[in-house]
Short mmCIF file of C-alpha atoms in Angstrom, two decimals:
data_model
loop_
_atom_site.label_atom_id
_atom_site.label_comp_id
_atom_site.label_asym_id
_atom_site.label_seq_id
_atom_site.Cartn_x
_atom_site.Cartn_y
_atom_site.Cartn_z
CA UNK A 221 -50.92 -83.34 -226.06
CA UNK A 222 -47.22 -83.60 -224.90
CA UNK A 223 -47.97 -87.25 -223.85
CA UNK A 224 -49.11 -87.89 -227.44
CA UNK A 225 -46.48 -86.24 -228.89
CA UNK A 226 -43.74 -87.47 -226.96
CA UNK A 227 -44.35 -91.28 -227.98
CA UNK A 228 -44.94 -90.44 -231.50
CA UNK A 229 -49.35 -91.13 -230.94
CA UNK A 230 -51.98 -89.55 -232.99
CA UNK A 231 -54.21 -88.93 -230.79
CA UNK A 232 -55.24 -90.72 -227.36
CA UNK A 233 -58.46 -90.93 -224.27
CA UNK A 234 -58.57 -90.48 -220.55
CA UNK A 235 -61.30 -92.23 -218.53
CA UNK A 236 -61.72 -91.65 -214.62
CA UNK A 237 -63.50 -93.61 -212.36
CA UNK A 238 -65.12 -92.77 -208.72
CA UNK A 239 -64.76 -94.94 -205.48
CA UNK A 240 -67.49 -97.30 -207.30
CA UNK A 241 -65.49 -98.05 -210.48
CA UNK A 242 -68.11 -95.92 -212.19
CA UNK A 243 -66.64 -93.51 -215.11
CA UNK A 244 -66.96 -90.15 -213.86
CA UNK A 245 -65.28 -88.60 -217.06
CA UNK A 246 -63.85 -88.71 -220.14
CA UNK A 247 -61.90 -88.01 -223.17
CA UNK A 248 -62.36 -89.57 -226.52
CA UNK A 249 -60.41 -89.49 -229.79
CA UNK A 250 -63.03 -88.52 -231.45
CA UNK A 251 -64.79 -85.08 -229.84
CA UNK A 252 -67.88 -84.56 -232.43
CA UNK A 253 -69.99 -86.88 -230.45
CA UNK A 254 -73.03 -86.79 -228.79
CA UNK A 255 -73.28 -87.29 -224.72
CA UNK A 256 -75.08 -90.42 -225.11
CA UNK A 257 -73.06 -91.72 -227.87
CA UNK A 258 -70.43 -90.91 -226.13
CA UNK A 259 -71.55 -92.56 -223.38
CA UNK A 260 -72.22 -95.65 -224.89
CA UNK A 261 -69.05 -95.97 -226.66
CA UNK A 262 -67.23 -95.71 -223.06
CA UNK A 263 -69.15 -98.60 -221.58
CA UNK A 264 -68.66 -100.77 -224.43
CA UNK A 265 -65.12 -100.44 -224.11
CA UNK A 266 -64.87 -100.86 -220.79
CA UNK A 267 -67.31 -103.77 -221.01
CA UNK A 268 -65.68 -105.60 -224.31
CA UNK A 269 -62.92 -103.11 -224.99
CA UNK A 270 -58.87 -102.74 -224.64
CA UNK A 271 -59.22 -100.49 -221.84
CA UNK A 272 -62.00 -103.13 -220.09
CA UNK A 273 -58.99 -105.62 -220.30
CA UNK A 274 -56.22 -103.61 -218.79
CA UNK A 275 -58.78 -102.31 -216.07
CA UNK A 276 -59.30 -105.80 -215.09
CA UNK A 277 -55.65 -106.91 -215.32
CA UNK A 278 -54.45 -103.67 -213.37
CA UNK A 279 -51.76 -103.54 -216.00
CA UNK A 280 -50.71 -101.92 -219.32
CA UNK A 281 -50.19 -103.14 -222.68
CA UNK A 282 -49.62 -102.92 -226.61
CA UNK A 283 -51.32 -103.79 -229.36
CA UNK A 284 -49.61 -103.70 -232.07
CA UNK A 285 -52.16 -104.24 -234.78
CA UNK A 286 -55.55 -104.28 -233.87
CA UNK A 287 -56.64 -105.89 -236.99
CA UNK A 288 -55.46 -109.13 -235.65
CA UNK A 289 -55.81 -108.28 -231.78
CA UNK A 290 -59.61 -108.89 -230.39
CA UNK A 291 -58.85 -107.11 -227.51
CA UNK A 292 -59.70 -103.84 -229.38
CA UNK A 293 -63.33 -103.18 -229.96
CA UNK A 294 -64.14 -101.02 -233.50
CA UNK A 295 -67.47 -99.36 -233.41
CA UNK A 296 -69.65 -97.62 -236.03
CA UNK A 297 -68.86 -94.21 -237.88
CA UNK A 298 -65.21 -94.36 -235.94
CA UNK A 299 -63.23 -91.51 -238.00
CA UNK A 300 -60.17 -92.93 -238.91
CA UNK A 301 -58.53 -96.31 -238.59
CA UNK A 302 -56.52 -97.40 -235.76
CA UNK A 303 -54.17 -99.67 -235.88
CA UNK A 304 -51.39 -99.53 -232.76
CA UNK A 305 -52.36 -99.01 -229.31
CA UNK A 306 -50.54 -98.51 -225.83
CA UNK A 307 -52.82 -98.30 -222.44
CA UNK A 308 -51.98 -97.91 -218.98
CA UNK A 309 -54.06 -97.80 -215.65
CA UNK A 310 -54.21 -94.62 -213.89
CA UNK A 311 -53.26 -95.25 -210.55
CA UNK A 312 -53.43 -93.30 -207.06
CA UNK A 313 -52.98 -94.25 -203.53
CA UNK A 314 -52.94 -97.95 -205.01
CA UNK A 315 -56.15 -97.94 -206.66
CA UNK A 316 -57.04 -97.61 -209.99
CA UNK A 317 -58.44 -94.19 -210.85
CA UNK A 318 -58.67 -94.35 -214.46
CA UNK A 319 -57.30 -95.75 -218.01
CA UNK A 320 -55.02 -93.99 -219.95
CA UNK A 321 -54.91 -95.14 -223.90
CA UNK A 322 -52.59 -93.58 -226.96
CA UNK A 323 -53.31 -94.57 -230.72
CA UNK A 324 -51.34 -94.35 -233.75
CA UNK A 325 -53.06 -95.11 -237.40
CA UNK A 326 -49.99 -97.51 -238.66
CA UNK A 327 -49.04 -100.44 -237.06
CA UNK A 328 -46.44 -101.57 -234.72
CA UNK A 329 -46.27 -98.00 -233.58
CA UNK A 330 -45.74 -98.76 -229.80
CA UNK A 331 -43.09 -101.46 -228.71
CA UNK A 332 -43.28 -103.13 -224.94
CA UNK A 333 -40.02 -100.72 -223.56
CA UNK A 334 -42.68 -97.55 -224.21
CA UNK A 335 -44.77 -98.70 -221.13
CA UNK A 336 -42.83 -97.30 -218.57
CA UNK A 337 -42.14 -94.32 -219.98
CA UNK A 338 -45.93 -94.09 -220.53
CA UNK A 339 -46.97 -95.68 -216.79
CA UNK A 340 -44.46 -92.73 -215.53
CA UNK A 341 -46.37 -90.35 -217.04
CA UNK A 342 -49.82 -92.04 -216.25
CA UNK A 343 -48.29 -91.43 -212.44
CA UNK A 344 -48.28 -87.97 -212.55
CA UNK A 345 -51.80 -87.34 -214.66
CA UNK A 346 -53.58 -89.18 -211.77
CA UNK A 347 -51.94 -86.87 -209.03
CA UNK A 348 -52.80 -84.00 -211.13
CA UNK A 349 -56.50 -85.80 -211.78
CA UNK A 350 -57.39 -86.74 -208.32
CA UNK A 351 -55.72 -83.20 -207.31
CA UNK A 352 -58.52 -81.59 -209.45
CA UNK A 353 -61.40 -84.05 -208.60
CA UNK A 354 -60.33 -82.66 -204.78
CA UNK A 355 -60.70 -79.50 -206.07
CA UNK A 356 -63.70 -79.43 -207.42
CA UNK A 357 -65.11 -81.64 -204.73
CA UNK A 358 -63.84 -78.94 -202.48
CA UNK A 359 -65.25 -76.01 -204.34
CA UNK A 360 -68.84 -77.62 -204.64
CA UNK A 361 -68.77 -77.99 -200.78
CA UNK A 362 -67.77 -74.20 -200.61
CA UNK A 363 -70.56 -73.61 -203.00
CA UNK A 364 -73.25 -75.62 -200.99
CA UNK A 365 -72.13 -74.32 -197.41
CA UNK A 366 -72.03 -71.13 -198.79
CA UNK A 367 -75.58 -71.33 -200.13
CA UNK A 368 -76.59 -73.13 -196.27
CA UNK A 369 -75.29 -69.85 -194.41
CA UNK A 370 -76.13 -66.78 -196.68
CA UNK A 371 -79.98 -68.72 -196.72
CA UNK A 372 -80.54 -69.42 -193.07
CA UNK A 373 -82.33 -66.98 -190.80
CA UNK A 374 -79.89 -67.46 -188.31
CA UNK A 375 -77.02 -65.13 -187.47
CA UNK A 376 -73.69 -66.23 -188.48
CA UNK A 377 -70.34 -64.82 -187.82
CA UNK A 378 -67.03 -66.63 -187.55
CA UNK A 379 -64.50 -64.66 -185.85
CA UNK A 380 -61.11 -65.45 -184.87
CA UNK A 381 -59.43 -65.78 -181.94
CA UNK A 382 -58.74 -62.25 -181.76
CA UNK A 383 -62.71 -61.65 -182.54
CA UNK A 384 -61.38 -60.25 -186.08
CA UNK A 385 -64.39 -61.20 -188.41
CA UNK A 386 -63.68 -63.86 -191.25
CA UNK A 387 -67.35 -64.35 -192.33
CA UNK A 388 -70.95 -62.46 -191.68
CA UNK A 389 -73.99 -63.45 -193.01
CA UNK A 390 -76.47 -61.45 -194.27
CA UNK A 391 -78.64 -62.09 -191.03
CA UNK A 392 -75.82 -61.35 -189.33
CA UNK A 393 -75.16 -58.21 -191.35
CA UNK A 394 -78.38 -56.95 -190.77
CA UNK A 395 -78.48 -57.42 -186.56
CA UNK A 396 -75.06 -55.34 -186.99
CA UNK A 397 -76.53 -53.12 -188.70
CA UNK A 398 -74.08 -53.32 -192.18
CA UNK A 399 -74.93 -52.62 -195.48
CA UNK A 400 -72.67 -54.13 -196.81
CA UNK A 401 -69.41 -56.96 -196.12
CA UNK A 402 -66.89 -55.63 -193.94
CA UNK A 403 -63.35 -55.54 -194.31
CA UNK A 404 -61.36 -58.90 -194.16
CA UNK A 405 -60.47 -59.15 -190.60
CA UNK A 406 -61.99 -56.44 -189.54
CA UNK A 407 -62.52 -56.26 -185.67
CA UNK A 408 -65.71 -56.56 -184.28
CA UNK A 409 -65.68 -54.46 -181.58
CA UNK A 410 -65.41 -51.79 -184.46
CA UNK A 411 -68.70 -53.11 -186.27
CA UNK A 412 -71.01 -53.20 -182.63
CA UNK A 413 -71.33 -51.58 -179.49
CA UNK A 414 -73.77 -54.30 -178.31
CA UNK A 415 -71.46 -55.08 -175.23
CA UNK A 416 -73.77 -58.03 -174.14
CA UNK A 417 -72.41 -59.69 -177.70
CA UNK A 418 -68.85 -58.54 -177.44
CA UNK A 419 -69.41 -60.20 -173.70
CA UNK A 420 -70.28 -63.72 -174.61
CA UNK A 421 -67.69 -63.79 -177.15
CA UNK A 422 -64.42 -62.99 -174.70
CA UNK A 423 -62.36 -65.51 -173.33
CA UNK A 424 -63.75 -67.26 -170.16
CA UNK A 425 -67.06 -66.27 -170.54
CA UNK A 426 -70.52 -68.77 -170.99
CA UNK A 427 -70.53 -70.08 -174.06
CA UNK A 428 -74.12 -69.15 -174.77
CA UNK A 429 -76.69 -66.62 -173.65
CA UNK A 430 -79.47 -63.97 -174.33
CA UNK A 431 -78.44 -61.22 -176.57
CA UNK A 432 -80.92 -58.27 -176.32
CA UNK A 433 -80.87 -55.64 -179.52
CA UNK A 434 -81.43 -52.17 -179.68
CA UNK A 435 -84.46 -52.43 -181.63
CA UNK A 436 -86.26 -54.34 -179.05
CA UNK A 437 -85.38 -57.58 -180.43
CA UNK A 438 -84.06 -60.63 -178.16
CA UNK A 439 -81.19 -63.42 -179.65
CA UNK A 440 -80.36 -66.15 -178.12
CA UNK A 441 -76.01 -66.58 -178.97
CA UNK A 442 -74.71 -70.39 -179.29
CA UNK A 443 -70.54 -70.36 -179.57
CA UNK A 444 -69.08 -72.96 -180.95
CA UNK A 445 -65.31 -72.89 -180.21
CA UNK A 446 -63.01 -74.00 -183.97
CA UNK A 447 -59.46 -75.35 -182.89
CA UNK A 448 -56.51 -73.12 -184.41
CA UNK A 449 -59.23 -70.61 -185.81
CA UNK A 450 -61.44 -68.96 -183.43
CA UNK A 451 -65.08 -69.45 -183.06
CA UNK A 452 -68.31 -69.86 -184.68
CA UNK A 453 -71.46 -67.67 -183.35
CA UNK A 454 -74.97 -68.37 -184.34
CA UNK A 455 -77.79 -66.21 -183.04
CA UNK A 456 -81.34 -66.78 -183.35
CA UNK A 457 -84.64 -64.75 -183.03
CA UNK A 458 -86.39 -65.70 -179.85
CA UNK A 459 -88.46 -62.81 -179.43
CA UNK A 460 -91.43 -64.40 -180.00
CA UNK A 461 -90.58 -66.94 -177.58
CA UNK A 462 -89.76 -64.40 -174.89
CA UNK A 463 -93.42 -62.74 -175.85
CA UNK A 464 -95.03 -66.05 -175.27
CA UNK A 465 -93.12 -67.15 -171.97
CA UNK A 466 -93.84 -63.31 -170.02
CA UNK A 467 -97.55 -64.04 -171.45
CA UNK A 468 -97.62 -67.11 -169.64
CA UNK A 469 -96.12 -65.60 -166.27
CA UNK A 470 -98.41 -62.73 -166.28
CA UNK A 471 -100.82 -65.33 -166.34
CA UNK A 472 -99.89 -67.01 -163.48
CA UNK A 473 -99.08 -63.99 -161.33
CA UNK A 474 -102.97 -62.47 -161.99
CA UNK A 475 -104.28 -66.30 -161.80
CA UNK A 476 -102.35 -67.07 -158.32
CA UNK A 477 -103.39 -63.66 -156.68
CA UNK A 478 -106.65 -64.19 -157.61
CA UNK A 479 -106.95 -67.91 -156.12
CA UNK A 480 -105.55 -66.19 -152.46
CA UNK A 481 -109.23 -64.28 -152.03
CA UNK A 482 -111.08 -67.47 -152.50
CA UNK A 483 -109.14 -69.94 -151.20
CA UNK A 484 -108.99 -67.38 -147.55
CA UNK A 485 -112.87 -67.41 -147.23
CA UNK A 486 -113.01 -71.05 -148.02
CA UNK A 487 -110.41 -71.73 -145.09
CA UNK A 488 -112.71 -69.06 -142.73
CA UNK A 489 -115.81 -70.95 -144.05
CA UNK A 490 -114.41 -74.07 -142.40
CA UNK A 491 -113.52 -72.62 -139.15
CA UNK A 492 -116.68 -71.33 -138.66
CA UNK A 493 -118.29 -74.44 -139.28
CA UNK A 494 -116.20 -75.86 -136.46
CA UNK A 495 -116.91 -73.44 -134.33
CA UNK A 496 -121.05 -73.07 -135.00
CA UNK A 497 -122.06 -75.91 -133.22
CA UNK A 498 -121.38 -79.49 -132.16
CA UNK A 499 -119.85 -82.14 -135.24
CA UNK A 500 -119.43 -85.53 -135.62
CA UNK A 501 -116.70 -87.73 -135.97
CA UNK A 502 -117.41 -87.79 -139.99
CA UNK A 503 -117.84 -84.29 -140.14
CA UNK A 504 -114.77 -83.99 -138.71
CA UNK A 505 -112.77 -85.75 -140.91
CA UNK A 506 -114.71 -84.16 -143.73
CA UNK A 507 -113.25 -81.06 -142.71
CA UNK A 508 -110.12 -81.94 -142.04
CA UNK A 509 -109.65 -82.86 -145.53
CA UNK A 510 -110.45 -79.96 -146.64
CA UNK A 511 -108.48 -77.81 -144.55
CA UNK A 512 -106.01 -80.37 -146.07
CA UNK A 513 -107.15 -79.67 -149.70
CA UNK A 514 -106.43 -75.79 -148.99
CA UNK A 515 -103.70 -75.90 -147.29
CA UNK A 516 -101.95 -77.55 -150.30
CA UNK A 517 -104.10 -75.44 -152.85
CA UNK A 518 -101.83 -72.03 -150.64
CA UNK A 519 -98.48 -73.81 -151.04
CA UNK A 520 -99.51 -74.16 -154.90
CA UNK A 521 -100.31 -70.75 -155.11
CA UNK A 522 -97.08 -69.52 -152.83
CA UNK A 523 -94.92 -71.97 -154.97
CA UNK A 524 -95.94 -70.32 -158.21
CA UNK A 525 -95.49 -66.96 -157.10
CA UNK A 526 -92.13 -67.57 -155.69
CA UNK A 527 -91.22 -69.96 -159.06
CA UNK A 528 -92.47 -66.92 -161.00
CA UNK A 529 -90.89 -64.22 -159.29
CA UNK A 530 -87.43 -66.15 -159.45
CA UNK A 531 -88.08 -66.92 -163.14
CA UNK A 532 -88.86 -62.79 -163.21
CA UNK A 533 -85.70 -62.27 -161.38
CA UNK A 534 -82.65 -60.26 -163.84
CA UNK A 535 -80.32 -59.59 -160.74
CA UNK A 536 -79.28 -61.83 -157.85
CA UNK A 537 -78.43 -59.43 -154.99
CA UNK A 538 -75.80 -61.87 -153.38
CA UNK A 539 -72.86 -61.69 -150.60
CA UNK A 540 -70.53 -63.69 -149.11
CA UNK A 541 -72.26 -66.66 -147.04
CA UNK A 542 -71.29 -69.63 -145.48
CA UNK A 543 -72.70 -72.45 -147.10
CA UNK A 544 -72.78 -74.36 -143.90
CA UNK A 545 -74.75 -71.99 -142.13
CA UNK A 546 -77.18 -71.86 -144.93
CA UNK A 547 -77.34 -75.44 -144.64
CA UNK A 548 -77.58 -75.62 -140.52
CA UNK A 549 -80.46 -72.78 -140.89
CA UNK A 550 -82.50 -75.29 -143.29
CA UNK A 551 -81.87 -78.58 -141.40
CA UNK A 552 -83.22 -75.97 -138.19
CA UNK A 553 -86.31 -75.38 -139.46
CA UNK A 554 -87.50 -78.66 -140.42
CA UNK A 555 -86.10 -80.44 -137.42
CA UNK A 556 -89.80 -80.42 -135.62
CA UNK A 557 -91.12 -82.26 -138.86
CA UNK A 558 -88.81 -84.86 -138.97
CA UNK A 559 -89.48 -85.44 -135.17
CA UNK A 560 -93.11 -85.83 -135.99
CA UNK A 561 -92.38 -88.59 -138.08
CA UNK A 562 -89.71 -89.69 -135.63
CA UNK A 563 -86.82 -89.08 -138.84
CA UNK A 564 -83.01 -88.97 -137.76
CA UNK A 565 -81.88 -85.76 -138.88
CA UNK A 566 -77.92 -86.33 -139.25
CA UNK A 567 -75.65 -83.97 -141.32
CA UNK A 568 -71.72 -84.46 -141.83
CA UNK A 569 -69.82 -81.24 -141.69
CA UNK A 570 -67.26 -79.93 -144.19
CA UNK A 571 -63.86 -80.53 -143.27
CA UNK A 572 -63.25 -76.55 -143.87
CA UNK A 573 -65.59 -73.40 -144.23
CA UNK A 574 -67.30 -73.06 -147.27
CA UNK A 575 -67.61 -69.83 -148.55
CA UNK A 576 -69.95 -69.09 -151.83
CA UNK A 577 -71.47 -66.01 -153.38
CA UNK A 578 -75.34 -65.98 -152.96
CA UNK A 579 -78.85 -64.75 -151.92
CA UNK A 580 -78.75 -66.12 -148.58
CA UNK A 581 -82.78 -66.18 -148.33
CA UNK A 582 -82.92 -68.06 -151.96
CA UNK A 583 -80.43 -70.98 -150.98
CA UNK A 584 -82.20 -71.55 -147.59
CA UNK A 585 -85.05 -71.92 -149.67
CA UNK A 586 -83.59 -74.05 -152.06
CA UNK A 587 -81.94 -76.43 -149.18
CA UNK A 588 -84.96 -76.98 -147.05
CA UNK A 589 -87.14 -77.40 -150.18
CA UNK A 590 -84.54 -80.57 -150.40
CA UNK A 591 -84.61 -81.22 -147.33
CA UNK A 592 -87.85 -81.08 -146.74
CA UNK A 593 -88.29 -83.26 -149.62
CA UNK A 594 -86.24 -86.17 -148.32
CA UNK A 595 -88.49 -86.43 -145.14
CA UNK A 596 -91.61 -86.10 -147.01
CA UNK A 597 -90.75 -89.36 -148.63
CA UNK A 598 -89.06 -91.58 -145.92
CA UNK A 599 -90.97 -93.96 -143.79
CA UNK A 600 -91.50 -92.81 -140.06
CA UNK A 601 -88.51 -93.87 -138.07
CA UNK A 602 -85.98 -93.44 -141.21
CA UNK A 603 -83.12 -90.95 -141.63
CA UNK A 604 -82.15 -87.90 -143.83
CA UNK A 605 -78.47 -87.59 -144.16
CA UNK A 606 -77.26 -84.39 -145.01
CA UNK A 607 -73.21 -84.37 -146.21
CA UNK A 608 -71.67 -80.95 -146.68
CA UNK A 609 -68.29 -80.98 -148.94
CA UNK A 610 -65.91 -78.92 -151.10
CA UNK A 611 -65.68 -81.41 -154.70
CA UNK A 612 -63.00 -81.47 -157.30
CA UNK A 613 -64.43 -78.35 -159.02
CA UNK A 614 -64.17 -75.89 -156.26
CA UNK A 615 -68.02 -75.66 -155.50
CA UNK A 616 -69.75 -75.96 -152.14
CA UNK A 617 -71.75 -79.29 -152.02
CA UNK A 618 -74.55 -80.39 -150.24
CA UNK A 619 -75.88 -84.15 -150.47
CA UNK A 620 -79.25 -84.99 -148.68
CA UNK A 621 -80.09 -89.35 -149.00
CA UNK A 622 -83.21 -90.75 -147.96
CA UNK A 623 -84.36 -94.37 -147.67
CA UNK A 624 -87.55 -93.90 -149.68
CA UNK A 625 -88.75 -95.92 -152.15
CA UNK A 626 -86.45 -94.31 -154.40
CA UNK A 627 -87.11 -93.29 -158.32
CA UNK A 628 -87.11 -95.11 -161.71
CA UNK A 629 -85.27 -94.75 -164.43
CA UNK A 630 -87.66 -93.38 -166.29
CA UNK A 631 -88.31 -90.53 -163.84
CA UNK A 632 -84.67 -89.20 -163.07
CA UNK A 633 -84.63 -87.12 -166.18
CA UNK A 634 -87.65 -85.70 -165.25
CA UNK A 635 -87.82 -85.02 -161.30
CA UNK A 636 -86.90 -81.10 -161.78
CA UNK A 637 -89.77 -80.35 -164.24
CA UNK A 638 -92.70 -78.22 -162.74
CA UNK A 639 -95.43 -80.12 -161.18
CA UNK A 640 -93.73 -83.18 -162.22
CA UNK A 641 -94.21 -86.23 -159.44
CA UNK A 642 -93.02 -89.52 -159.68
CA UNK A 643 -93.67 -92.24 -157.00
CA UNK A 644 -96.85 -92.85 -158.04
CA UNK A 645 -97.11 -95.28 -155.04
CA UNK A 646 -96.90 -92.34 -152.34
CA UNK A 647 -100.05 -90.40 -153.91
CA UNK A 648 -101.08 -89.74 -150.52
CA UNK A 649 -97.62 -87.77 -149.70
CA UNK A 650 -98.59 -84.08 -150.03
CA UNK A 651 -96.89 -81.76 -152.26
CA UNK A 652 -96.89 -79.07 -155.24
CA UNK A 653 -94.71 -80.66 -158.23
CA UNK A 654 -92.97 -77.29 -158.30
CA UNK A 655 -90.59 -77.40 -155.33
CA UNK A 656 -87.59 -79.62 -157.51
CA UNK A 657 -88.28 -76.85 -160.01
CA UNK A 658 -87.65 -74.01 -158.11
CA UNK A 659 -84.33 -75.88 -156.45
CA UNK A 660 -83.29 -75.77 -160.30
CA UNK A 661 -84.07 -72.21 -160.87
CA UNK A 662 -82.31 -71.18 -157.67
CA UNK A 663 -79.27 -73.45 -158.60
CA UNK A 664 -78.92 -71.71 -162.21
CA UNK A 665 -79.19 -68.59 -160.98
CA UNK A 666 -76.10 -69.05 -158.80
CA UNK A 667 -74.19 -70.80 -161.33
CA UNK A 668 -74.77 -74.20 -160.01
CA UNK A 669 -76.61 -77.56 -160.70
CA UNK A 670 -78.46 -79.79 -159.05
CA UNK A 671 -79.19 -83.45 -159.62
CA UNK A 672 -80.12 -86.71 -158.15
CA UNK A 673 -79.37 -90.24 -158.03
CA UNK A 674 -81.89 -92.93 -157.11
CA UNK A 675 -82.85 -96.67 -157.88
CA UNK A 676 -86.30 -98.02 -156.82
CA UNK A 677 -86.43 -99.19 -153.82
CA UNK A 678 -82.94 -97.75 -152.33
CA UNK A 679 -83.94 -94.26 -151.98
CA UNK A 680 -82.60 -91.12 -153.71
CA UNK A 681 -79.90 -88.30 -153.17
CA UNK A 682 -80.43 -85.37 -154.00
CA UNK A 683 -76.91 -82.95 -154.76
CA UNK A 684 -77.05 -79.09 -154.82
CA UNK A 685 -73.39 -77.63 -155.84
CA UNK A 686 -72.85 -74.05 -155.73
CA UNK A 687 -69.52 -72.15 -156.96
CA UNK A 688 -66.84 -71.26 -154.04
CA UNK A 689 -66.32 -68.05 -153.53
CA UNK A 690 -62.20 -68.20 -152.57
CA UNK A 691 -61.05 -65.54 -149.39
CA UNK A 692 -64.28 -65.25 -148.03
CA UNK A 693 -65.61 -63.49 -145.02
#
């Protein structure tokens, strides 16, 4: 209205345009019509119209009598005659945004030296235009994510860095226990006492873990840290999942125990057929297959147990060990089967003593099952090395390389799942599938990882790295 005013108009339009030159609204002169009039009027005057021709000039201009200027485009039932006309582009951030377009009902109304003045002010509606178009853009985001979060199932809360809470779904409301939205900022520590959540959500702590809730409930907490804010926590309902996975190790527990009374009178069964009379040759190696078959049936069963008791386990009763002892004991124990298979056991000590915090039983376990491993699969007359080191990240390292036939690509990701087996070309090679996958468990559970790296062909190492325990005894 001041625009019109100040050059002396009678009335004037606005349209806007998106990124795809598309009008995204508008203003007319006349206000009584319809939207699809409406509509139609705008796209014949940007097709045919004054407003077309200075959006495809990128420039302003006058008309100063449109009765003998085809640039301007008269349609039906227009309300009053115009006769002068001044248009600019809108412009932002060197693109056109829009066309802005005064009219006055007698001609020669608008003279050339009006343009800038009217291009000045054209400058400032687009700032204020696109500043709105943010705005709303903006505020239907808000809407939408707002919508996202107070709908999911999941727990949300966004806390800052001083765990001060900024936003609380109602999922999140309800594990807390609130009826209704806290204060703003409000710390959290005064909304729970589940110290498990306040736990994950201190400085230097995992970033994600099992949060168990009074009513019996288990969540598992993701936390996601926001840069110059604080942090966003989602927690979701895996009870059901935490039904289903002690199902399945009950299962195994009763199913494994069972096997052990069967599987001892089919090993006695066998003796005593050795020792009841005279057999031959074939009936010989008939049995020895057997004892074979069972013998690998009781490390099935003894893996599963121990996999399942580990998996069971909620406290690691550790201590101060030296990781190079652990490692010595291991390579000790399997020295006679590498002999058998005439296998150079060689191992490279750490330049310094390695101190970590463990189950000393569980990582001798989880080194000779690596060990043990490595021979398994390298031809008689090979070598194991075994290379003991402190890396970059202060944990204890131990490296064991074969010269196997290696792995494939396909198979790396894969060689730590239970009763997973690759080399499909070693069949005969004994072995469970589950003693990779109890390495992993026993590497977790100290805070480590393991991992390998192999090509076919080249053989594989196998890396175990456990946390250093600094000052140890």
């Amino acid at each position: 209205d001041l625009t019109v005013a100040h050059l002396n108009a009678t009335t004037g339009s606005v349209m806007l345009l998106d990124q795809q030159d598309r009008v995204v609204a508008y203003i007319l002169q006349q206000e009584d019509l319809s939207r699809e009039r409406a509509a139609s009027i705008v796209g014949s005057i940007l097709t045919d119209g004054f407003a077309g021709w200075v959006l495809k000039n990128g420039r302003g201009d006058v008309i100063h009598d449109t009765r003998l200027d085809e640039r301007w485009l008269v349609y039906a039932n227009q309300p009053y005659d115009v006769r002068s006309v001044i248009s600019t582009p809108l412009r932002r951030r060197q693109r056109i945004i829009g066309v802005l377009t005064l009219v006055q009902d007698e001609p020669n109304q608008f003279k050339a030296a009006d343009l800038p003045l009217l291009e000045a002010i054209a400058g400032q509606a687009a700032i204020a235009l696109e500043n709105a178009q943010l705005f709303r853009q903006t505020e239907q985001e808000r809407i939408k994510l707002s919508a996202i979060i107070n709908g999911t199932q999941d727990a949300v809360l966004v806390t800052n860095s001083a765990n001060e809470t900024l936003l609380l779904n109602p999922a999140a409301r309800e594990i807390l226990g609130l009826k209704r939205e806290p204060a703003p900022n409000q710390p959290l520590i005064e909304l729970t006492e589940n110290q498990e959540l306040l736990k994950i959500l201190s400085p230097n702590t995992p970033s994600s873990g099992e949060i168990p809730l009074p009513d019996g409930r288990t969540m598992w907490a993701n936390v996601v840290e926001i840069p110059e804010m604080g942090q966003v926590t989602v927690l979701q309902d895996i009870s059901a999942f935490k039904a289903l996975d002690q199902l399945k190790r009950d299962f195994v527990t009763a199913f494994t125990h069972d096997l052990r009374t069967p599987l001892a009178t089919v090993k006695g069964y066998i003796e005593l057929v050795r020792m009841d009379g005279p057999i031959t040759t074939r009936q010989e190696e008939d049995l020895d297959g057997m004892t074979r078959a069972a013998n690998l049936m009781k490390s099935l069963i003894e893996d599963l147990l121990e996999l399942s008791r580990l998996e069971r386990l909620e406290e690691l009763k550790v201590e101060d060990v030296d990781f190079e002892s652990i490692v010595l004991s291991s390579i000790g124990t399997l020295r006679p089967l590498a002999s058998s298979k005439e296998i150079d056991l060689i191992m490279d000590r750490a330049d310094d003593s390695l101190f970590i915090q463990g189950n000393a039983v569980l990582l001798i376990r989880a080194v000779s099952n690596l060990v043990d491993n490595a021979i398994k699969y390298t031809p008689s007359g090979g070598r194991v090395s075994i290379n003991l080191a402190r890396n970059d990240h202060d944990q204890a390292v131990v490296s064991v390389t074969d010269n196997g036939p290696g792995l494939s690509a396909k198979d790396l990701p894969r060689v730590f799942e239970k009763f997973y087996r690759a080399r499909s070309e070693v069949d005969d090679i004994p072995g469970t599938g589950l003693g990779l996958a109890i390495v992993k468990t026993i590497a977790e559970q100290h805070g480590g990882q393991v991992w390998v790296e192999s090509q076919p062909e080249k053989g594989s190492t196998f890396t175990l790295a456990i946390p250093i325990v600094e000052n140890g005894i």
